[in-house]
CSV table of N, CA and C and ligand atoms in Angstrom, one decimal:
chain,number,residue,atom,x,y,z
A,24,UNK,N,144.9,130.5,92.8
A,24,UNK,CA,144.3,130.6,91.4
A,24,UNK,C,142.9,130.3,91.4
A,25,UNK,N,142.1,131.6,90.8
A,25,UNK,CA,140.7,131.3,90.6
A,25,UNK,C,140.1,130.6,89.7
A,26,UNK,N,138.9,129.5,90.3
A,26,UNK,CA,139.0,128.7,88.9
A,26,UNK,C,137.1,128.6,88.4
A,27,UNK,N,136.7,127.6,87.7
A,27,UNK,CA,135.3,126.9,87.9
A,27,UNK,C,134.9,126.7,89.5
A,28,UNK,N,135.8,126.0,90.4
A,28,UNK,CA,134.8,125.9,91.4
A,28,UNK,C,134.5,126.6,92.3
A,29,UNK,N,135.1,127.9,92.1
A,29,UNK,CA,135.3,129.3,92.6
A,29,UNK,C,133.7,130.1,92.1
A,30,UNK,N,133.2,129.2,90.9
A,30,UNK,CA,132.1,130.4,90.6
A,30,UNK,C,132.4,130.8,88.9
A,31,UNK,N,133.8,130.4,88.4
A,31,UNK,CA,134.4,131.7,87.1
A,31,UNK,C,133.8,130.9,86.4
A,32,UNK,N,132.9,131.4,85.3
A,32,UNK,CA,131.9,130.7,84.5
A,32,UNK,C,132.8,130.7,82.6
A,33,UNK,N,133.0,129.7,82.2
A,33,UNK,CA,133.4,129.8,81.1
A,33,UNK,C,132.6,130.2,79.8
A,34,UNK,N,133.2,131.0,78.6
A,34,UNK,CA,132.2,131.5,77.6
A,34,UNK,C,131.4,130.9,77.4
A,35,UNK,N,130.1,130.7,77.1
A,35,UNK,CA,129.2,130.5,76.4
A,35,UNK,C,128.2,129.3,77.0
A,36,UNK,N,128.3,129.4,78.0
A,36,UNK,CA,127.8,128.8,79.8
A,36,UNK,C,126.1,129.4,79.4
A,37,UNK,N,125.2,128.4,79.3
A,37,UNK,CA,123.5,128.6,80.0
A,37,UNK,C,123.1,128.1,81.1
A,38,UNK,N,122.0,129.0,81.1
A,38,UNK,CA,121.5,128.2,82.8
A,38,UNK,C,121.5,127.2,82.9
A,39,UNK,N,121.6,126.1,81.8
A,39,UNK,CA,121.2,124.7,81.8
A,39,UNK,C,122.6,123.5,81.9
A,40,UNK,N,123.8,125.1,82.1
A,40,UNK,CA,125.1,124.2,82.0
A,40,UNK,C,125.2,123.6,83.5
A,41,UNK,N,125.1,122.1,84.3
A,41,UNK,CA,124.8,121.7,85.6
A,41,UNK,C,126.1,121.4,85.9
A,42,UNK,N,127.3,121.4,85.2
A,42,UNK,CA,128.7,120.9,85.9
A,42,UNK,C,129.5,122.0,85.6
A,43,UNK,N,129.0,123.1,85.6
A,43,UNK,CA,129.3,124.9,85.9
A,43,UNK,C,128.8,125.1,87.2
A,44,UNK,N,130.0,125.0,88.2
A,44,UNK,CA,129.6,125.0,89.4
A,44,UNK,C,128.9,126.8,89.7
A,45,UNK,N,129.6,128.1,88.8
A,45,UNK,CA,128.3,129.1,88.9
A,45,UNK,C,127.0,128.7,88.8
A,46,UNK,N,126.7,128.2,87.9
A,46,UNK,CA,125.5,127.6,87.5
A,46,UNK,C,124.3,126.7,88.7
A,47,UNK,N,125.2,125.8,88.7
A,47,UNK,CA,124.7,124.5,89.8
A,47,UNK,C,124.4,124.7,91.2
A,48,UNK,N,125.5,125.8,91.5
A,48,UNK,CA,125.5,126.3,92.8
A,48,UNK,C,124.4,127.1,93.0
A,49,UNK,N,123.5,127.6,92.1
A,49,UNK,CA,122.6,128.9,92.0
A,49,UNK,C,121.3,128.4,93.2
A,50,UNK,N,120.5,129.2,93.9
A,50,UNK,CA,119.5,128.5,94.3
A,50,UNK,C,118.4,127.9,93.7
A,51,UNK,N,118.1,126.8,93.9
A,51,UNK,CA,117.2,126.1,92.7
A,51,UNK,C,115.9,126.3,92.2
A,52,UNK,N,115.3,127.4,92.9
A,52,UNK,CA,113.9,128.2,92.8
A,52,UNK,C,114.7,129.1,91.9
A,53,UNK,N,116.0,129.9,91.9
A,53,UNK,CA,116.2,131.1,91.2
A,53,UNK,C,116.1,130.4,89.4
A,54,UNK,N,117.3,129.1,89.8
A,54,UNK,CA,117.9,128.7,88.6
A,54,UNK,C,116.2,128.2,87.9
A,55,UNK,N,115.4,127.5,89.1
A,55,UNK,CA,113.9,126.5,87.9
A,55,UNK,C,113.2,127.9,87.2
A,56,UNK,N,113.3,129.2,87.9
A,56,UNK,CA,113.0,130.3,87.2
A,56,UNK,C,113.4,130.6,86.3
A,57,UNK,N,114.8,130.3,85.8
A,57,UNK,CA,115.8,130.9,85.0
A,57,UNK,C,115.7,130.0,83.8
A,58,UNK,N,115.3,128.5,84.7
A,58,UNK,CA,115.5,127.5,82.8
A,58,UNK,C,113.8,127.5,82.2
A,59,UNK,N,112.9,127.8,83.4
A,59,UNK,CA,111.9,128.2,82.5
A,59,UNK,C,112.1,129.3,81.4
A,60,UNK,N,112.2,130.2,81.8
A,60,UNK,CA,112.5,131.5,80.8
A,60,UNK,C,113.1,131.1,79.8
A,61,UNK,N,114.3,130.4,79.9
A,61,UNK,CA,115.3,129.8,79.0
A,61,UNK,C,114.5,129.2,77.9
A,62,UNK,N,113.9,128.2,78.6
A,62,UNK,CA,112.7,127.4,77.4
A,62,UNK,C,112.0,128.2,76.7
A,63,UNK,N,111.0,129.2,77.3
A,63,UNK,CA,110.3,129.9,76.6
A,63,UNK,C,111.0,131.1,75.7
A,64,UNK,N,112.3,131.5,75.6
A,64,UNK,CA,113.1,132.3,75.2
A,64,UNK,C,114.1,131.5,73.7
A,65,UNK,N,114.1,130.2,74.0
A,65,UNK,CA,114.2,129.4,73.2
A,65,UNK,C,113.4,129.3,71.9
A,66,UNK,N,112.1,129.5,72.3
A,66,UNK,CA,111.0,129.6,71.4
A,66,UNK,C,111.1,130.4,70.3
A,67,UNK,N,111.7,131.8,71.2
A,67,UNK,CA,112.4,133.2,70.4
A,67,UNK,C,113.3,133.0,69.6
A,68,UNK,N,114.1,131.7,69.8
A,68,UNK,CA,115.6,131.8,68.9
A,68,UNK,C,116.5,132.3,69.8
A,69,UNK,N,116.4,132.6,71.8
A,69,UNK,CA,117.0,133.5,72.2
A,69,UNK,C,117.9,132.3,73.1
A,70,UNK,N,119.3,132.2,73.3
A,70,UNK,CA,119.6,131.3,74.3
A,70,UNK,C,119.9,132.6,75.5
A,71,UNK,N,119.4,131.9,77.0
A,71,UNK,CA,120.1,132.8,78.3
A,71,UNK,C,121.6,132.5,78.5
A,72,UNK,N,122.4,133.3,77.9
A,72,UNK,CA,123.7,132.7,78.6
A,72,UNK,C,123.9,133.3,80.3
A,73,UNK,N,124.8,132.9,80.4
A,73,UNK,CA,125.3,133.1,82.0
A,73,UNK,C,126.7,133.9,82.1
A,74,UNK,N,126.8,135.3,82.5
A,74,UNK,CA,128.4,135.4,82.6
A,74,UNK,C,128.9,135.3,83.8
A,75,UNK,N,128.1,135.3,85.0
A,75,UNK,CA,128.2,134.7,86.3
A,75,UNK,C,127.1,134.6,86.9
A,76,UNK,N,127.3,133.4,87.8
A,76,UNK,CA,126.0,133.0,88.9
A,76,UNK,C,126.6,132.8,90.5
A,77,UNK,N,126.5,131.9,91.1
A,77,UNK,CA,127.0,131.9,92.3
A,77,UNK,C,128.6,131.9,91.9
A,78,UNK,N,129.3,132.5,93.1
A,78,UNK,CA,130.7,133.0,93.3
A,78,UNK,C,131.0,132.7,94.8
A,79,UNK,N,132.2,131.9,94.8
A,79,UNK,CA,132.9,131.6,96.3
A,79,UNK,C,133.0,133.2,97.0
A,80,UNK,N,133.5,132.9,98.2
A,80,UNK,CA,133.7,134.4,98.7
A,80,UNK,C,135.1,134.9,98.3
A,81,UNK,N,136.1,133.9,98.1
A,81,UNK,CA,136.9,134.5,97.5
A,81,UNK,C,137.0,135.0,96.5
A,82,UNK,N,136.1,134.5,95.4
A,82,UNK,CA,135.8,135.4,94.1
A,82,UNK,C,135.3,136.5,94.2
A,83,UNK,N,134.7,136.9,95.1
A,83,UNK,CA,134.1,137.8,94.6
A,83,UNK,C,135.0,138.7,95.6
A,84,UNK,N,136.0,138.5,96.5
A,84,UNK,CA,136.9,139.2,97.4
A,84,UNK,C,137.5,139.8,96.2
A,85,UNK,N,138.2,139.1,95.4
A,85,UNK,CA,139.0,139.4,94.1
A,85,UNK,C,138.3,140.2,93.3
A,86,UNK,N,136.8,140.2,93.1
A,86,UNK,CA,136.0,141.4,91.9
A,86,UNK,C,136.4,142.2,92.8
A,87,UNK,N,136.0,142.5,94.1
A,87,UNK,CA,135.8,144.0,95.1
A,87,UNK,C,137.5,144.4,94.4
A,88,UNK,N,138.4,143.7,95.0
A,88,UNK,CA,139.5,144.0,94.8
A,88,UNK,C,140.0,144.7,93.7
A,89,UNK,N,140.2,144.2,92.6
A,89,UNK,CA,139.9,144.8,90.8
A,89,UNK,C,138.5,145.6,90.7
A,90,UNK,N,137.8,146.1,91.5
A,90,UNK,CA,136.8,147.3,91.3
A,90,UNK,C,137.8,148.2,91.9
A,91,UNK,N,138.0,147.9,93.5
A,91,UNK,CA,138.7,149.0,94.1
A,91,UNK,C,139.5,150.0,93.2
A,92,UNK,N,140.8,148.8,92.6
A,92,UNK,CA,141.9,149.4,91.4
A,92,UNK,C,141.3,150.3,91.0
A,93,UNK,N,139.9,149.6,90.4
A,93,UNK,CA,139.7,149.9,88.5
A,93,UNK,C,139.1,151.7,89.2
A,94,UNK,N,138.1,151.8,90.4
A,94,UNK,CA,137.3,152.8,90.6
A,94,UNK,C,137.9,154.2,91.0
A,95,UNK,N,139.0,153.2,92.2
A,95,UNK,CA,139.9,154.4,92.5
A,95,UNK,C,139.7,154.5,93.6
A,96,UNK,N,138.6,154.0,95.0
A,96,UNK,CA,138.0,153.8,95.9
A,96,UNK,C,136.9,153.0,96.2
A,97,UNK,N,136.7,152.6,97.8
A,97,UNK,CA,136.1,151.5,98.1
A,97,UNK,C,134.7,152.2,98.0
A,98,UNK,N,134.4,153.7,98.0
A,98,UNK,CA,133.2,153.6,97.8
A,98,UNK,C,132.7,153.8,96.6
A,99,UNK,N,133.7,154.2,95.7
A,99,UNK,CA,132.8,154.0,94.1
A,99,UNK,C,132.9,152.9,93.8
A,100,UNK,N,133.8,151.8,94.2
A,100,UNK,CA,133.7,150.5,93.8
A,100,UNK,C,132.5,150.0,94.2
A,101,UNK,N,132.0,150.5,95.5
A,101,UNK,CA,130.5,149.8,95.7
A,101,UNK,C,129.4,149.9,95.0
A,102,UNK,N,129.3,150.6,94.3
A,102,UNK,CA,128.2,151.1,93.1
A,102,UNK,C,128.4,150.1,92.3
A,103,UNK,N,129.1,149.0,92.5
A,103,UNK,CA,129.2,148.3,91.7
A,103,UNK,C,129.9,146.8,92.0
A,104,UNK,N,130.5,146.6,92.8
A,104,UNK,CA,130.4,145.1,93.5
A,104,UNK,C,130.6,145.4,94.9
A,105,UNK,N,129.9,143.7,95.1
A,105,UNK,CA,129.4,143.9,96.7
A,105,UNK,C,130.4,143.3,97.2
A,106,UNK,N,130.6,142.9,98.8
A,106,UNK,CA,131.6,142.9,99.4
A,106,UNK,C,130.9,141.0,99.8
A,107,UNK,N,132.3,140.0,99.8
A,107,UNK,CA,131.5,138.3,100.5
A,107,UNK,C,130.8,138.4,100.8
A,108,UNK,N,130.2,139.3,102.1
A,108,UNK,CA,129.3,139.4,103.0
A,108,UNK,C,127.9,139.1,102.1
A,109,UNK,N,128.1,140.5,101.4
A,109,UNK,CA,126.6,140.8,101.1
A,109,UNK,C,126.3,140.6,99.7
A,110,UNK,N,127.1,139.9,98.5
A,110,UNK,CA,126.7,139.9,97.3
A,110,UNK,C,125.6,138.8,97.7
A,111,UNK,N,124.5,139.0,96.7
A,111,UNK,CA,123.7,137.8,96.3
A,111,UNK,C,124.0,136.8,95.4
A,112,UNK,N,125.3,137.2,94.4
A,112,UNK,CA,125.9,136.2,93.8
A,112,UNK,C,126.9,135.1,94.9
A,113,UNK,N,127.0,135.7,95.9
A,113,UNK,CA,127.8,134.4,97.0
A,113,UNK,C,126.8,133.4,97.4
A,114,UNK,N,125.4,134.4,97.6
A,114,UNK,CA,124.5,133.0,98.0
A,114,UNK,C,123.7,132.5,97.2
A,115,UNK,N,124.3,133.1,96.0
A,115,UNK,CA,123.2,131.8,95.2
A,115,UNK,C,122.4,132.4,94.6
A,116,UNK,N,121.8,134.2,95.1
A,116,UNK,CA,120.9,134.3,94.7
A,116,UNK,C,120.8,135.5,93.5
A,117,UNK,N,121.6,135.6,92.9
A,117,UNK,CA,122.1,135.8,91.4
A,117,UNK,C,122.4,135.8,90.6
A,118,UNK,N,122.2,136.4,89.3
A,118,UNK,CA,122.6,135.7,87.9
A,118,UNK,C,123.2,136.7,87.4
A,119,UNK,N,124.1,137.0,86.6
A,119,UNK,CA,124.5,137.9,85.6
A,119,UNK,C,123.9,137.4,84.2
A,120,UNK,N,123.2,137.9,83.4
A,120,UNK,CA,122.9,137.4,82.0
A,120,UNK,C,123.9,137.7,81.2
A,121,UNK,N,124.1,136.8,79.9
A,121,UNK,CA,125.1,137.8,79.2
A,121,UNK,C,124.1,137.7,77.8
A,122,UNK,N,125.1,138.4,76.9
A,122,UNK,CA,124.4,138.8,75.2
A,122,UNK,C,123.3,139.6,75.6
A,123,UNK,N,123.1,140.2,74.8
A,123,UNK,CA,122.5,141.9,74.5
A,123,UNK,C,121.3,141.3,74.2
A,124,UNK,N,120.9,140.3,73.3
A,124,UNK,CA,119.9,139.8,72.7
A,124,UNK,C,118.6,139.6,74.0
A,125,UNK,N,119.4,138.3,74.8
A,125,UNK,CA,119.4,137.4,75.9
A,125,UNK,C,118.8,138.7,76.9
A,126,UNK,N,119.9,139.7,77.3
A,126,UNK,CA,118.8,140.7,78.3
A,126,UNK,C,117.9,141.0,77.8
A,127,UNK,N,117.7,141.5,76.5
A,127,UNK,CA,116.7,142.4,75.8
A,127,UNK,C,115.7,141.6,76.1
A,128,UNK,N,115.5,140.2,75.9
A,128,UNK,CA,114.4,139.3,76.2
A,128,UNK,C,113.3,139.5,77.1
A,129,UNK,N,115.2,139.1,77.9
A,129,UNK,CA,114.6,139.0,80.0
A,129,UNK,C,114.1,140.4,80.5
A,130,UNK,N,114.6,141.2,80.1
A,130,UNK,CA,114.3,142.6,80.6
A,130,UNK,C,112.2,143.2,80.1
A,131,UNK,N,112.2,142.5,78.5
A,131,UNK,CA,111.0,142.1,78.3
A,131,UNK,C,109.8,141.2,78.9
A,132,UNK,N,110.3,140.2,79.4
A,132,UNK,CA,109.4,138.6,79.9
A,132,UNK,C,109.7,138.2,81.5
A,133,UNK,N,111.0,138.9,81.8
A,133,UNK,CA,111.3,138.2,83.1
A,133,UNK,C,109.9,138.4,84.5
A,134,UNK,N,109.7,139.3,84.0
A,134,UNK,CA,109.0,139.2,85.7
A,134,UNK,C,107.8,138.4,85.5
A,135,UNK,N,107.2,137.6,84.6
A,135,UNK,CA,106.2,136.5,84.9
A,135,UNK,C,106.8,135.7,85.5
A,136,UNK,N,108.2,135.6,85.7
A,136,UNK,CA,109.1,134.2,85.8
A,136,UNK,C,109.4,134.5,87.5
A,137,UNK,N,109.5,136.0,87.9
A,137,UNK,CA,109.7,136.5,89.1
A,137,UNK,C,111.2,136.8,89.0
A,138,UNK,N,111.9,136.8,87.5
A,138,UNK,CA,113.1,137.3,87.8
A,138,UNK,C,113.0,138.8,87.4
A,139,UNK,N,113.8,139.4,88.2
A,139,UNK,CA,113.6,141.1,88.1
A,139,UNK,C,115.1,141.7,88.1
A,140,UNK,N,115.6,142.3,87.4
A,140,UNK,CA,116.6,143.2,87.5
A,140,UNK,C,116.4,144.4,88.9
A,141,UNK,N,117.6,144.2,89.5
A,141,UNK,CA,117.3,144.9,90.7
A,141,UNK,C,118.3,146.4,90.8
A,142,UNK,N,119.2,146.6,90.0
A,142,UNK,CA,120.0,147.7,90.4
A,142,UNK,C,119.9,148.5,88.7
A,143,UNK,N,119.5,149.8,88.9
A,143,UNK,CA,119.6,150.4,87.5
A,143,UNK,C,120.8,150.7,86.8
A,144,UNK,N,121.7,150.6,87.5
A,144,UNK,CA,123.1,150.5,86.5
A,144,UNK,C,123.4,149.2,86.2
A,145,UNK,N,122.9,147.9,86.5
A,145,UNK,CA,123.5,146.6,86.4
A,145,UNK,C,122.6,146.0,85.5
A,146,UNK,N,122.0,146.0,84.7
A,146,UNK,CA,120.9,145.7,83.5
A,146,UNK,C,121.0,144.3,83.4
A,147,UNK,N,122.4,143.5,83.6
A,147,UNK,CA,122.6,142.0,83.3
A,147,UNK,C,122.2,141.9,84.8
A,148,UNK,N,121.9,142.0,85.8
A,148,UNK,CA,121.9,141.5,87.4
A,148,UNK,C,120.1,141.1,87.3
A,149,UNK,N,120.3,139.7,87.6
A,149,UNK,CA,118.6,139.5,88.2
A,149,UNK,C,119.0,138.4,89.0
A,150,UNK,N,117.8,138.8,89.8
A,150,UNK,CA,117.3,137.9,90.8
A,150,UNK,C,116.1,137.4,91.1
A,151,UNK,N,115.6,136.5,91.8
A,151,UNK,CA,114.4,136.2,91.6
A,151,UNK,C,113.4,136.7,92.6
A,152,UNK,N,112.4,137.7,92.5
A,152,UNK,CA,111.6,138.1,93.7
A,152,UNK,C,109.8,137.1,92.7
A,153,UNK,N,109.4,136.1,93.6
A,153,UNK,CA,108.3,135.2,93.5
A,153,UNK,C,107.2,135.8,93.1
A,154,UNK,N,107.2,137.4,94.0
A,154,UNK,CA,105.7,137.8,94.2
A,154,UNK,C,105.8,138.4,93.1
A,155,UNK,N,106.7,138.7,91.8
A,155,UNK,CA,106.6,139.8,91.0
A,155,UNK,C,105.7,138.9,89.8
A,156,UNK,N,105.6,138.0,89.8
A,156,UNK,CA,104.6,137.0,88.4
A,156,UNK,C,103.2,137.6,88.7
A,157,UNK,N,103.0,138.1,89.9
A,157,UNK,CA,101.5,138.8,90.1
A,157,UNK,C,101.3,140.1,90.0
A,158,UNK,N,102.5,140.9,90.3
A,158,UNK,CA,102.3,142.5,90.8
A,158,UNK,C,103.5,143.1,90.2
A,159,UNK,N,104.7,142.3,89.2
A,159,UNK,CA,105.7,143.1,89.2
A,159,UNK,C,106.4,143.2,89.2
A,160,UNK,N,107.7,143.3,89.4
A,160,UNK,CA,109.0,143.9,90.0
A,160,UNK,C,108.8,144.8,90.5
A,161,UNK,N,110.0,145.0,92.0
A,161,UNK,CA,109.7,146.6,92.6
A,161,UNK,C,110.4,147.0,92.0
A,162,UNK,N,110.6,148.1,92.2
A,162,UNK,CA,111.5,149.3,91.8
A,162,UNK,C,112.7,148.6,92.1
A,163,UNK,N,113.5,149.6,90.5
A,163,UNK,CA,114.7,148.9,90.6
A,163,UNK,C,115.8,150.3,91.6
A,164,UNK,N,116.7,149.8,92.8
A,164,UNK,CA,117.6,150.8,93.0
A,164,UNK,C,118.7,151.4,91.9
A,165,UNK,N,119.0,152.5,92.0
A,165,UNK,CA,120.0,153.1,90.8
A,165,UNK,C,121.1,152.6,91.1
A,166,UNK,N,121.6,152.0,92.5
A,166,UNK,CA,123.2,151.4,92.3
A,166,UNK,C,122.6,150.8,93.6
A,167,UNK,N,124.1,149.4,93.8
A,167,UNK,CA,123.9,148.9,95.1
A,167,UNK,C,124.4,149.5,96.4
A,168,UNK,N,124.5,150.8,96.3
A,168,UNK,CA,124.7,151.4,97.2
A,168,UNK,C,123.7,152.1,97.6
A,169,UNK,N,122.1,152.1,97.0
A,169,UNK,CA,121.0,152.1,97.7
A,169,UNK,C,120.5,151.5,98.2
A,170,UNK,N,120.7,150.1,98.1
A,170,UNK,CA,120.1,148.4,98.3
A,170,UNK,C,120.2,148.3,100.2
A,171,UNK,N,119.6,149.0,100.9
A,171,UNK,CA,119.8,148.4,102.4
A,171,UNK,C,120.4,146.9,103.0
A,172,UNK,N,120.3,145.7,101.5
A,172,UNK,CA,121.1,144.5,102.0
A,172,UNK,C,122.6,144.9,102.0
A,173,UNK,N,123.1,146.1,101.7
A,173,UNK,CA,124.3,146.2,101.0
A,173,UNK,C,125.1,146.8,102.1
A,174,UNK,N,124.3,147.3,103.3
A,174,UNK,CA,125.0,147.9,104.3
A,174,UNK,C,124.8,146.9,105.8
A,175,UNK,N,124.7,145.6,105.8
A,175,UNK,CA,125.0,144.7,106.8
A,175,UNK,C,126.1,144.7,107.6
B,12,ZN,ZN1,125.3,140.6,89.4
């Protein structure tokens, strides 16, 4: 049975929730990125919720699993979760946002913070790339099955 310490984030979870082991487990450069924003987003009236952040490997064995079902195959399921190996959510080094509001923000403000949406079908997925507070985000791939980390 999958639970909190697996990663499964309960409703209405912010980055600032620290005994949400999604949360807590996050890496701590992503997450000090994430509660900055949070504060300055704050200012907006906007809270960052969390609908996932770090995930054990068995959780996220279990998303692949319920993609497989849902897609019909292992490779359209990849367009859309990644396998233990290679999610960035296993190591920490992603967030799922949730509320429509909350992206709209981040999708606005994030990259001074260096958080950047990385996959163009995944609008809630960021992660933190440092160098982008100066130059950016790169380009986002259209699925994670362009992402070269994705084929380790
Ligand atoms: Zn994600």
């Amino acid at each position: 049975m999958l639970g909190e310490a697996d990663g499964v984030v309960p409703d209405g979870t912010t980055v600032f929730d620290d005994d949400v082991p999604g949360v807590a487990n996050l890496d701590p450069a992503l997450l000090g990125a994430l509660r900055q924003a949070a504060a300055d987003a704050a200012g907006d009236g906007i809270e960052l919720y969390v609908d996932s952040g770090w995930r054990s490997p068995e959780y996220q064995e279990r998303l692949l699993d319920e993609a497989v079902s849902k897609y019909g195959s292992k490779e359209e399921a990849a367009r859309w979760v990644a396998t233990p190996n290679t999610s960035a959510h296993v190591s920490g080094d992603a967030v799922d946002i949730g509320h429509v509001r909350a992206r709209a923000w981040l999708s606005e403000h994030g990259t001074s913070y260096g958080l950047c949406q990385i996959y163009g079908n995944e609008p809630w997925h960021y992660e933190l790339r440092p160098e982008a507070s100066g130059h950016g985000c790169p380009p986002t791939y259209s699925d994670p099955t362009q992402d070269p980390r994705m084929r380790q």
